[in-house]
Short mmCIF file of C-alpha atoms (C1' of nucleotides) in Angstrom, two decimals:
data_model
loop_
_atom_site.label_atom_id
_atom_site.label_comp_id
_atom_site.label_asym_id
_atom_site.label_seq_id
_atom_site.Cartn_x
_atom_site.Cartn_y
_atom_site.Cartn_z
CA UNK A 1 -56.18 15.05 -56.34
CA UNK A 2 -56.82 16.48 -59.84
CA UNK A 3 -54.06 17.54 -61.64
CA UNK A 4 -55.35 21.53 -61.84
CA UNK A 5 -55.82 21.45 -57.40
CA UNK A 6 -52.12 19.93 -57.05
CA UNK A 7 -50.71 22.54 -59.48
CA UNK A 8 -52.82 25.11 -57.42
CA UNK A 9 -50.99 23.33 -54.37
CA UNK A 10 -47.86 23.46 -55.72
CA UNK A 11 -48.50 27.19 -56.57
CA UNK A 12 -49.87 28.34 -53.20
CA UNK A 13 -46.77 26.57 -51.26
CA UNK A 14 -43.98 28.31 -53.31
CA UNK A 15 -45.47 31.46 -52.17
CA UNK A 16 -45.81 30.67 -48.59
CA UNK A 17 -42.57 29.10 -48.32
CA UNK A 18 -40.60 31.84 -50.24
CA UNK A 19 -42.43 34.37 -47.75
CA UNK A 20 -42.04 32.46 -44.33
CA UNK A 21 -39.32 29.51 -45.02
CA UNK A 22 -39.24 26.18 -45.73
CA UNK A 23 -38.98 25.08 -42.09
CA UNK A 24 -40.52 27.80 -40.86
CA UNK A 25 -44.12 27.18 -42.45
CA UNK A 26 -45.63 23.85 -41.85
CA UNK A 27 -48.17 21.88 -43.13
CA UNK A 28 -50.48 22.80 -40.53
CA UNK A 29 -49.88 26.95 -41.80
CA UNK A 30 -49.74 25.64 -44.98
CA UNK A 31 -52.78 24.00 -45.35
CA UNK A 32 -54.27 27.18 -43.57
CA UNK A 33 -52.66 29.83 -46.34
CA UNK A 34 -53.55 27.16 -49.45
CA UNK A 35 -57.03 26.32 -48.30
CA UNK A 36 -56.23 22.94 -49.12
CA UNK A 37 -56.50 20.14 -46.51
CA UNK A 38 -53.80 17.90 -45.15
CA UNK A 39 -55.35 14.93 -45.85
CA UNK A 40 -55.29 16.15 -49.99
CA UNK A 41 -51.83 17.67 -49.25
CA UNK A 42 -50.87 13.72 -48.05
CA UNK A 43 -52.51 12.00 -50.78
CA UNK A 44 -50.75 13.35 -53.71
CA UNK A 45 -47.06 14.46 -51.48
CA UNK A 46 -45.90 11.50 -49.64
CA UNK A 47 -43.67 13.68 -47.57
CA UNK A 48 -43.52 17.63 -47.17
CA UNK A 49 -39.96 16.89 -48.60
CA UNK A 50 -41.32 15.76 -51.44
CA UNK A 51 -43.69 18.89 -51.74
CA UNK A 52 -40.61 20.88 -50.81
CA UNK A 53 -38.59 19.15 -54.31
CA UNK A 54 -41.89 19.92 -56.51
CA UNK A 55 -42.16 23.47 -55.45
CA UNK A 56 -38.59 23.99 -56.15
CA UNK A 57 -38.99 22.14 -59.62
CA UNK A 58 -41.82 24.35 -60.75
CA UNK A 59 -40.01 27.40 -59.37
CA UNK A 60 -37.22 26.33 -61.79
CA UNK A 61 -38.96 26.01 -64.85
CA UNK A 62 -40.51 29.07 -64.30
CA UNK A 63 -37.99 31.14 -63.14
CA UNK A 64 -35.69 30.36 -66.24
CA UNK A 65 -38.85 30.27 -68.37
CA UNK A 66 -38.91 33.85 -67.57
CA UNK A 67 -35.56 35.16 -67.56
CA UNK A 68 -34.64 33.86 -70.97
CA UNK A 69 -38.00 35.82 -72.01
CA UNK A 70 -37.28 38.87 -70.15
CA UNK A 71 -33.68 38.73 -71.73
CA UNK A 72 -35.09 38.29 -74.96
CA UNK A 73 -37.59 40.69 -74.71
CA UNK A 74 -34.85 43.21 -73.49
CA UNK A 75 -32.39 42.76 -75.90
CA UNK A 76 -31.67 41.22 -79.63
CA UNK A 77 -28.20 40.73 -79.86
CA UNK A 78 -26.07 38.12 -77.35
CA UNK A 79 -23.77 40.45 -76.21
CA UNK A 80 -26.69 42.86 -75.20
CA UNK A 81 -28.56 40.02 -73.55
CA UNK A 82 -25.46 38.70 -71.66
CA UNK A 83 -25.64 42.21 -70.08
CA UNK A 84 -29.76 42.70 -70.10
CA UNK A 85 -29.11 39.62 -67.72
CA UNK A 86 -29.01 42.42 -65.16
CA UNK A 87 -32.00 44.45 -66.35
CA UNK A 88 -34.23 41.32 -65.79
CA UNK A 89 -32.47 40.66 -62.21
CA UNK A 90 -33.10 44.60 -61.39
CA UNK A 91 -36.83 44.34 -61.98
CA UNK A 92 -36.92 41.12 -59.85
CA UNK A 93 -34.77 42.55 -57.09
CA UNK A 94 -36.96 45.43 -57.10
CA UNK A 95 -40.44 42.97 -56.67
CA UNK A 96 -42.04 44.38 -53.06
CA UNK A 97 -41.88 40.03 -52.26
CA UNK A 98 -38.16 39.76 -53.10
CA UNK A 99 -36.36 37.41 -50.78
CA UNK A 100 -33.61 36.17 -52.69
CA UNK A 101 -33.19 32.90 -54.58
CA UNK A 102 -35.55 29.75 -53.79
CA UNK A 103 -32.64 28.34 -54.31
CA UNK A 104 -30.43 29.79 -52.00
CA UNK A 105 -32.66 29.73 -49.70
CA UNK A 106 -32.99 26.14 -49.82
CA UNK A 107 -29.72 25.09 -49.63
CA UNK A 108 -28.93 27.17 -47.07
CA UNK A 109 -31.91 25.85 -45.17
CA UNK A 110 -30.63 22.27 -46.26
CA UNK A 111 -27.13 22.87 -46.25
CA UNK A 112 -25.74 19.55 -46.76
CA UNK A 113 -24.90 18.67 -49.81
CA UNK A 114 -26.37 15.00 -49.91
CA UNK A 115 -29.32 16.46 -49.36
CA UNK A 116 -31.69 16.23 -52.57
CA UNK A 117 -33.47 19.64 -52.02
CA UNK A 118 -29.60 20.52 -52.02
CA UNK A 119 -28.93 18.67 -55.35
CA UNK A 120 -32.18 20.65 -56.94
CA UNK A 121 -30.52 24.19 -55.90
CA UNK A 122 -26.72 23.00 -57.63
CA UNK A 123 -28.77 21.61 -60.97
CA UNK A 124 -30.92 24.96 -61.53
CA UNK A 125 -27.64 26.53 -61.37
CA UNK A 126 -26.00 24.48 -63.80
CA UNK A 127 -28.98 25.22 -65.96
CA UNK A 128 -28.66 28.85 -65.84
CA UNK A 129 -25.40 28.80 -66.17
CA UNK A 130 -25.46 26.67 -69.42
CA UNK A 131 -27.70 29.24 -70.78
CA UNK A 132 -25.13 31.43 -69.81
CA UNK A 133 -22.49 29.63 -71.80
CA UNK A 134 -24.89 29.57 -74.72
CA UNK A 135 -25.16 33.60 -74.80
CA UNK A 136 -21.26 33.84 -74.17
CA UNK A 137 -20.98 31.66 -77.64
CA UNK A 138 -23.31 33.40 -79.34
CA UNK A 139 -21.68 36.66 -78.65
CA UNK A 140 -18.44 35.26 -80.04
CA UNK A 141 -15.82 36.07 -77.40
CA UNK A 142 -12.53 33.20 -76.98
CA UNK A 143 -13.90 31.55 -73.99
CA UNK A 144 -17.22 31.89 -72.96
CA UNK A 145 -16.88 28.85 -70.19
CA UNK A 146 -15.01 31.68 -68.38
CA UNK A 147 -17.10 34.82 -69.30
CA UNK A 148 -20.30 32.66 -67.93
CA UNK A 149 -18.65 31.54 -65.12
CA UNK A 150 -17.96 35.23 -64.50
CA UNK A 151 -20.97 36.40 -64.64
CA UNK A 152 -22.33 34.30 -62.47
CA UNK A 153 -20.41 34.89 -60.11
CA UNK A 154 -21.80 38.30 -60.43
CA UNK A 155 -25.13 36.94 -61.06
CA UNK A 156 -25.81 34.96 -57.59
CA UNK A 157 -23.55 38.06 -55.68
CA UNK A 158 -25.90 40.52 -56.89
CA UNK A 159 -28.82 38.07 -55.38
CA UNK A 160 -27.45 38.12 -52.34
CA UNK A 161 -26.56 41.62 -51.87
CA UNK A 162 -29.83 42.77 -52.79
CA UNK A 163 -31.37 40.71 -50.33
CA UNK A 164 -28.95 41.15 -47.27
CA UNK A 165 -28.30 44.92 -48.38
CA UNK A 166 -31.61 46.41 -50.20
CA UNK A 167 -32.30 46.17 -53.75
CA UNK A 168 -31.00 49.96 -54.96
CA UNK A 169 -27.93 49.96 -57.22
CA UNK A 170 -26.98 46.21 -57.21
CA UNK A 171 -28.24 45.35 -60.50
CA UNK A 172 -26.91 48.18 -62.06
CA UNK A 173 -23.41 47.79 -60.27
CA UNK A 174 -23.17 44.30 -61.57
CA UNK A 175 -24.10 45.26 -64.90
CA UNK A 176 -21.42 47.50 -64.91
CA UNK A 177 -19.00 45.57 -63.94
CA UNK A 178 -20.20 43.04 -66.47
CA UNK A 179 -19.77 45.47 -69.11
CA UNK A 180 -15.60 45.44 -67.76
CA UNK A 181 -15.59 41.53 -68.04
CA UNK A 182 -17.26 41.15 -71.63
CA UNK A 183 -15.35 44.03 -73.27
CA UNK A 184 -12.33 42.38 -71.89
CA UNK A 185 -13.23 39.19 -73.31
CA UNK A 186 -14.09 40.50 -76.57
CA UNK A 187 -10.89 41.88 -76.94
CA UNK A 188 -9.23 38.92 -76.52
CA UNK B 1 -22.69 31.84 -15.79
CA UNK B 2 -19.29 32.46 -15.59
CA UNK B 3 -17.50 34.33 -18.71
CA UNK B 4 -15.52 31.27 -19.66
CA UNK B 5 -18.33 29.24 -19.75
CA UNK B 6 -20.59 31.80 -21.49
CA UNK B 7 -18.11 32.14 -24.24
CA UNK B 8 -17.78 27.88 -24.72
CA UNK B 9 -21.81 27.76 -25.25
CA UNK B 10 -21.34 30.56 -27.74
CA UNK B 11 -18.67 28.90 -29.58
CA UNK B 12 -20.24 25.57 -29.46
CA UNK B 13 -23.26 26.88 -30.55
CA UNK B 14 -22.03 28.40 -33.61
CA UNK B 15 -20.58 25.18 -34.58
CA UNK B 16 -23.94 23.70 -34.16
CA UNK B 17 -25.54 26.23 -35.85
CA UNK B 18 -23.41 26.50 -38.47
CA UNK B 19 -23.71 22.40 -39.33
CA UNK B 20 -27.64 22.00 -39.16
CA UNK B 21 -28.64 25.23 -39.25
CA UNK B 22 -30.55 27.53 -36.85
CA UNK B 23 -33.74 26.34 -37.00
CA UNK B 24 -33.14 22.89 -37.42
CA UNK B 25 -31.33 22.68 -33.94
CA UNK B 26 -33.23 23.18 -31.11
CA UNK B 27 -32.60 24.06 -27.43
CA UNK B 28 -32.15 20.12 -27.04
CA UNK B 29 -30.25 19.45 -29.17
CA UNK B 30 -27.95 22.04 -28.59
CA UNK B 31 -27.86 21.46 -24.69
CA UNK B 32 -27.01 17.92 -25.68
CA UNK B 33 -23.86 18.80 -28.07
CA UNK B 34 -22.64 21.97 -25.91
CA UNK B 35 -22.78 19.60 -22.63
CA UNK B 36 -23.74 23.03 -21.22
CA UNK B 37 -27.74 22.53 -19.98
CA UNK B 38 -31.03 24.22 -20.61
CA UNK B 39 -31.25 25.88 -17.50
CA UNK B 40 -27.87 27.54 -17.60
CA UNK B 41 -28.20 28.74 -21.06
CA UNK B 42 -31.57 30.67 -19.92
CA UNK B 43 -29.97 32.40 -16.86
CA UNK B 44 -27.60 34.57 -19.94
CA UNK B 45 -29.79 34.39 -23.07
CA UNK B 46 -33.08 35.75 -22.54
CA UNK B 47 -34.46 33.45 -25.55
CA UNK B 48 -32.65 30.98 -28.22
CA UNK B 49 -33.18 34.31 -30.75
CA UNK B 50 -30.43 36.19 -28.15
CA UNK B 51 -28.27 33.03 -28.50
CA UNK B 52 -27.71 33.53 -32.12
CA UNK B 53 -27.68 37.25 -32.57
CA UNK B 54 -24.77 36.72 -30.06
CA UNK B 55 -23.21 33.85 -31.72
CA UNK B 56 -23.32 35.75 -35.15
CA UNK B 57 -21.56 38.82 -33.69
CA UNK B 58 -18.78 36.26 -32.46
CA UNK B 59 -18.50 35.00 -36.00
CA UNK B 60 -17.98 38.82 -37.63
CA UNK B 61 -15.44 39.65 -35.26
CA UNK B 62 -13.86 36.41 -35.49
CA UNK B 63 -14.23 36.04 -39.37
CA UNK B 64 -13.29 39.73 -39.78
CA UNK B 65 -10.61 39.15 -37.95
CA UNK B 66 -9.14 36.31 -39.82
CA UNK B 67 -9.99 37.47 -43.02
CA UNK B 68 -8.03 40.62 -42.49
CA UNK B 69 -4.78 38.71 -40.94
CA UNK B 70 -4.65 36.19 -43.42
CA UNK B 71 -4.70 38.60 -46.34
CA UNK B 72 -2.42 40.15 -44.63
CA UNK B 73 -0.08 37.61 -44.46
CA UNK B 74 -0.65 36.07 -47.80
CA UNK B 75 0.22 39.98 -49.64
CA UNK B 76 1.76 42.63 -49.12
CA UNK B 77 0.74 45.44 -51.02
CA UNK B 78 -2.82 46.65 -51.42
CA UNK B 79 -3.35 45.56 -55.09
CA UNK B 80 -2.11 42.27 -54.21
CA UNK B 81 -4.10 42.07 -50.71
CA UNK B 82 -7.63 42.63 -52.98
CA UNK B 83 -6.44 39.49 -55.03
CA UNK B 84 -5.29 37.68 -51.94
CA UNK B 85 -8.93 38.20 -50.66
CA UNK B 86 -9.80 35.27 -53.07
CA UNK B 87 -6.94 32.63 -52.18
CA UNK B 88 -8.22 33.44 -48.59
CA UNK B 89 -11.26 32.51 -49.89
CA UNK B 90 -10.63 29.84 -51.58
CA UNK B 91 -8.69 28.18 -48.07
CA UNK B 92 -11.92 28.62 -46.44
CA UNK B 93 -14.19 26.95 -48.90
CA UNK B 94 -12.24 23.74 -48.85
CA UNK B 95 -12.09 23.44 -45.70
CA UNK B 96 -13.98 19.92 -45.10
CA UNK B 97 -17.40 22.00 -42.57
CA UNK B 98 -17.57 24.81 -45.48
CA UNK B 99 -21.43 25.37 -45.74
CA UNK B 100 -21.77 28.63 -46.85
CA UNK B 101 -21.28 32.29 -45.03
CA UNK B 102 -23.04 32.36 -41.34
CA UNK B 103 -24.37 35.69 -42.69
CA UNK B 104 -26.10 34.41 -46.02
CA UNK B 105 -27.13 31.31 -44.03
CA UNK B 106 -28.85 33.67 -41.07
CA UNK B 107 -30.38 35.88 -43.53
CA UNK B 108 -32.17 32.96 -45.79
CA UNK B 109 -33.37 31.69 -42.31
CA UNK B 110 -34.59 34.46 -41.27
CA UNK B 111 -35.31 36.34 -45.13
CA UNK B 112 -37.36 39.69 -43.58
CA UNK B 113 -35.27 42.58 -43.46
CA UNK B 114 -36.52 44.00 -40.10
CA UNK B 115 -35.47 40.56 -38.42
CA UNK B 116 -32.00 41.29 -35.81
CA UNK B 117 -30.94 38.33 -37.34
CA UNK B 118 -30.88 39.47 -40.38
CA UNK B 119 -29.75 42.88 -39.69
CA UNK B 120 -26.69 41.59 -38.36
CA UNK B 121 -26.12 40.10 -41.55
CA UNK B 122 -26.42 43.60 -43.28
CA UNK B 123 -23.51 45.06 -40.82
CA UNK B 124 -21.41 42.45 -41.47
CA UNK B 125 -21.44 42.81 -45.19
CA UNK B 126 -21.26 46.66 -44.65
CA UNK B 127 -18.15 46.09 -42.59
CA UNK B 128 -16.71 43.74 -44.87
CA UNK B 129 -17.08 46.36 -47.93
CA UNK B 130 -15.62 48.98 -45.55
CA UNK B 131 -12.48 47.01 -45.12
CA UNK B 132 -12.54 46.18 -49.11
CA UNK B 133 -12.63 50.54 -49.91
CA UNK B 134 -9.99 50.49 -47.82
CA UNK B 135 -7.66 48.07 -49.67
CA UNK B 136 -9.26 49.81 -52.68
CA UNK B 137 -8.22 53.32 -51.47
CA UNK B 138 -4.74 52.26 -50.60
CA UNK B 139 -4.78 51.12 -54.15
CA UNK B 140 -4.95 54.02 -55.38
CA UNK B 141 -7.62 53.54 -57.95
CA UNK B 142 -9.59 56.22 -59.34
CA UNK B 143 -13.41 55.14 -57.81
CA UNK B 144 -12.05 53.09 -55.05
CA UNK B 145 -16.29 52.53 -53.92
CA UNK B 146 -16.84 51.04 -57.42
CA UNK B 147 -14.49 48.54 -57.38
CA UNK B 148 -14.90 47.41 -54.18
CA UNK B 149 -18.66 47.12 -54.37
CA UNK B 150 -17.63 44.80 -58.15
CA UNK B 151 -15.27 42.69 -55.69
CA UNK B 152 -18.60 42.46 -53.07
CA UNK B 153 -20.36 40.84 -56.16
CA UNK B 154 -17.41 38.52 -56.69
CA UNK B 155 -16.93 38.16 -52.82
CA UNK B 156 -20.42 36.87 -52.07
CA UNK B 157 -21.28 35.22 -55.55
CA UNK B 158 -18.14 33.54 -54.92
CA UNK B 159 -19.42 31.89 -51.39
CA UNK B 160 -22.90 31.12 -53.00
CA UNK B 161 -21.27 28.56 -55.76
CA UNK B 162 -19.03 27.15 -53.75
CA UNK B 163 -21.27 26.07 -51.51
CA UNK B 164 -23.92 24.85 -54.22
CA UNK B 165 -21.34 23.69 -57.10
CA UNK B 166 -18.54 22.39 -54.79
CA UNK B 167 -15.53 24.66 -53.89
CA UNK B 168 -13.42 23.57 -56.78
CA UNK B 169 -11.91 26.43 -58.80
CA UNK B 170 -14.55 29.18 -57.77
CA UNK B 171 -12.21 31.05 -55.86
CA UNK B 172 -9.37 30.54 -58.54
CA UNK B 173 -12.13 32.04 -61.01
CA UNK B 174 -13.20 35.02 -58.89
CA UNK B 175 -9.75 36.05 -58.04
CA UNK B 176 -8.83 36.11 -62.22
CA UNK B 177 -11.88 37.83 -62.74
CA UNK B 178 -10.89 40.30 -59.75
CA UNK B 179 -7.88 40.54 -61.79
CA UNK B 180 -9.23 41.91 -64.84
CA UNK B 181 -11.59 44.58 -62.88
CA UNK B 182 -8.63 45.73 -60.78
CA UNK B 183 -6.71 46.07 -64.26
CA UNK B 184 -9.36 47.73 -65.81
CA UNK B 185 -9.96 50.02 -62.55
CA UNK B 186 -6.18 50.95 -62.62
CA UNK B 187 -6.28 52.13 -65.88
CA UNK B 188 -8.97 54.92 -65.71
"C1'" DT C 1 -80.76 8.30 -58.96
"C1'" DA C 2 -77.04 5.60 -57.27
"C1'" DT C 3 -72.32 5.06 -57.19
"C1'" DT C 4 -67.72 6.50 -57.20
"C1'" DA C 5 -64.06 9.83 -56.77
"C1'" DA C 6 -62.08 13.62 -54.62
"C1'" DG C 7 -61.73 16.56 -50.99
"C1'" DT C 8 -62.69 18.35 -46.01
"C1'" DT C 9 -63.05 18.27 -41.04
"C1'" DG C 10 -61.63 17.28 -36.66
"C1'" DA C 11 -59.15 14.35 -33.92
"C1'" DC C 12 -55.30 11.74 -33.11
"C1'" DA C 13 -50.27 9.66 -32.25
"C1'" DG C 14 -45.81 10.46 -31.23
"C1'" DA C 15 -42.25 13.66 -31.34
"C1'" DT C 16 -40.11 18.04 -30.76
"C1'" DC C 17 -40.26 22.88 -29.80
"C1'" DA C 18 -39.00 27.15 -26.48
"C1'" DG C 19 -38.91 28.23 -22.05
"C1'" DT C 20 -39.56 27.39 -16.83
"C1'" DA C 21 -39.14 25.35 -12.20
"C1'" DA C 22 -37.84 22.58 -8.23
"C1'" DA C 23 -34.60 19.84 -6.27
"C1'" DC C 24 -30.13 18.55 -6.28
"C1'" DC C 25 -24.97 18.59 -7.10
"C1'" DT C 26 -20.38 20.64 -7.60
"C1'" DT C 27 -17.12 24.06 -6.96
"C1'" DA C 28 -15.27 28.07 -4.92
"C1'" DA C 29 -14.90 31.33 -1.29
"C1'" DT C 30 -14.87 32.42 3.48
"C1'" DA D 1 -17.08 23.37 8.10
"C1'" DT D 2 -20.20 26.41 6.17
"C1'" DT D 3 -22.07 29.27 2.77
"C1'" DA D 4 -22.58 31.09 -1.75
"C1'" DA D 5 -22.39 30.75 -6.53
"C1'" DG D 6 -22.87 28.29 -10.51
"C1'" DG D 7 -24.38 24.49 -12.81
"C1'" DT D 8 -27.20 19.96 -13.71
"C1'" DT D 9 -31.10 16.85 -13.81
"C1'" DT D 10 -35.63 15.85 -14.45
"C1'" DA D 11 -40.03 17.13 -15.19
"C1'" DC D 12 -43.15 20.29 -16.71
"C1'" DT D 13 -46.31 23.74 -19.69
"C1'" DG D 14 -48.32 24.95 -23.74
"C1'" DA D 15 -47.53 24.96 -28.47
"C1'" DT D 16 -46.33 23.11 -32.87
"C1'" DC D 17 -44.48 19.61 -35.76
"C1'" DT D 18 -45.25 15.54 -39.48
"C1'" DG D 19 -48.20 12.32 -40.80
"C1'" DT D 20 -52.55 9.38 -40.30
"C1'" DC D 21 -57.40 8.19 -39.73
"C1'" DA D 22 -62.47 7.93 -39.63
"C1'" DA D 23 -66.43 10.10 -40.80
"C1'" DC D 24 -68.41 13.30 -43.58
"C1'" DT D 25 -69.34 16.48 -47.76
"C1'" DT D 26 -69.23 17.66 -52.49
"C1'" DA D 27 -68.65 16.78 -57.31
"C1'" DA D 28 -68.48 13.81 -61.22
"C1'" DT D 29 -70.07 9.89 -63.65
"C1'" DA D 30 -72.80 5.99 -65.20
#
DNA sequence: TATTAAGTTGACAGATCAGTAAACCTTAAT
DNA sequence: ATTAAGGTTTACTGATCTGTCAACTTAATA
C-alpha cells in the first residue's frame, strides 16, 4: 500500500470509528465508508487491532498538535493559556461530530487495562497532562504537579459531561472553576 | 419468569456487562455465565437492548443508593458530606473490578445522544447533580448550582483517570481540590 | 511494450451474533 | 396423580464478524 492510501486509511477509519464505535463498525462497513478494499486494509494492518492502535496514534498527534496551537493561538501568557485550555475544549465540544474522547471511548470499549488500545488511551493522557505541567511552570505558581493534575481532572470531566449532558455551558463552567484553582495556587 | 429469577439475570448481567463490556458479550455468552438460558431471557426482555436499559436502571438506583448511604455515614454535616463524596469515591475505584462508571461506559458504547442507552446515562448524571445541589444547598453556599456543577467536573473527571491512570491518589486529589472550591464558594 | 507493483472484486472459512422454535425437563399447585 | 407454570436444551435462521484467497484490474516502471 503506498504510504499516501494507508494515511488516507488511517484517516477515513478514525472518522468512522469515532462516529459508529470501534466494535461497532467492522471491516466489512469499513471498507464500505473508506472505499478501500479488505484485501489492502489486510496487507498493510495485520489485525483490525492493529488498525485500531494506528488510528488512535494519529488521533493523538493530532489532537495535541492542535490544542497546544489553539492554546497558543488563544492566549500569550501561561496563566492565560492554562485557562484558554477551556476555550479550545468549548469549540471542540461544540463540533456538530462531537462524541467525546477517542480515548475514552476506547478504553471504555477496551476496558481492561492490559489491553494495549488501553495502554494508548493512559499514555495520551500522560502527554497532555505533561503539557499541562509545563504551562503550570511556566505560569509560576508553588506546585504545578497539583494545579495540572487539577485541571485535568476538570479537563476529562468537562469531556464527559459534554458528551453525556450536551455541550452548552461545560466549557465555560470548567473554566470558571479553573480560574478558583489557579488564583488559589498563585497565591500560595 | 419468576421475579426472583428476573432480578438474578439482571444482576448477573450487569456484572457481565460491566467486565467485557456490552457489546463485547453476547446473548451466549451471557446465557453461559448467568446459567439462566436464551430462551428464558427472551420470554422478559423483548431484545438484548431491553436487557441493558434495565440493567443500567438497576445500577442508578443501586449506585445512587450507595453513594448517598455511604456519604452519609462517612460525614456528617453537609460541607463535610461534599468532601466525603470523594473518599466514597476513592473506596470504589480501588476496589479490584473498578472499570470505570456503567454510565460513561454505556454512553461511549453507544456515543449518539438519541440512543435509550445513552439517555439513561444523561438521567443518571442529572440525578446525581440533583443530589450534589442538595448537599450544596444545605451548605449554605451562596450559588449552591455552581458549585455543584464544579464538583460534577471533579466527580466524573475523577472516574475517567482512575480508570485510565490507575486509582492511586485521584480521589485524594479531587477531594483537596473540592476543598479549595468549597472554600472559595463559602467565602462569596 | 512488457513487466512489476498495488489495489479491487467476489467468494470463502470458521466463528459469533440476536432472536426463535420445538421438544423436553423440573417444580409447584391442585 | 395430574396439570400448569417456568425453565432448559438443542437446533435453527439470517446476518455479520475477522481474516484469507484467487483472479482480475489499474498504475507505475524499465
Amino acid at each position: 500500500m503506498s504510504a499516501s492510501k494507508k494515511i488516507e486509511l488511517i484517516e477515513k477509519a478514525l472518522k468512522a470509528f469515532y462516529a459508529g464505535g470501534f466494535q461497532a463498525v467492522g471491516m466489512d462497513r469499513l471498507a464500505k465508508e473508506t472505499g478501500i478494499s479488505k484485501t489492502s486494509m489486510y496487507k498493510h494492518f495485520k489485525t483490525k487491532e492493529d488498525l485500531i492502535l494506528e488510528v488512535l496514534n494519529l488521533r493523538d498527534e493530532n489532537y495535541r498538535s492542535w490544542f497546544v496551537r489553539r492554546i497558543e493561538a488563544l492566549a500569550s501568557t501561561p496563566v492565560e493559556r492554562l485557562l484558554a485550555m477551556f476555550d479550545a475544549l468549548d469549540e471542540w465540544f461544540h463540533e456538530e461530530t462531537y462524541l467525546s474522547c477517542m480515548f475514552i471511548r476506547a478504553s471504555c470499549e477496551y476496558p481492561q487495562s492490559s489491553n494495549p488500545i488501553h495502554k494508548i488511551s493512559a499514555k495520551h493522557l500522560r502527554l497532555l497532562q505533561a503539557y499541562v505541567i509545563g504551562l503550570a511552570e511556566q505560569a509560576g505558581v508553588k506546585n504545578p504537579g497539583d494545579l495540572a493534575r487539577q485541571l485535568m481532572l476538570l479537563n476529562e470531566g468537562a469531556i464527559v459531561l459534554a458528551h453525556i449532558q450536551g455541550p452548552d455551558d461545560v466549557a465555560r463552567n470548567a473554566k470558571e472553576t479553573a480560574q478558583i484553582l489557579i488564583n488559589h495556587a498563585l497565591s500560595q
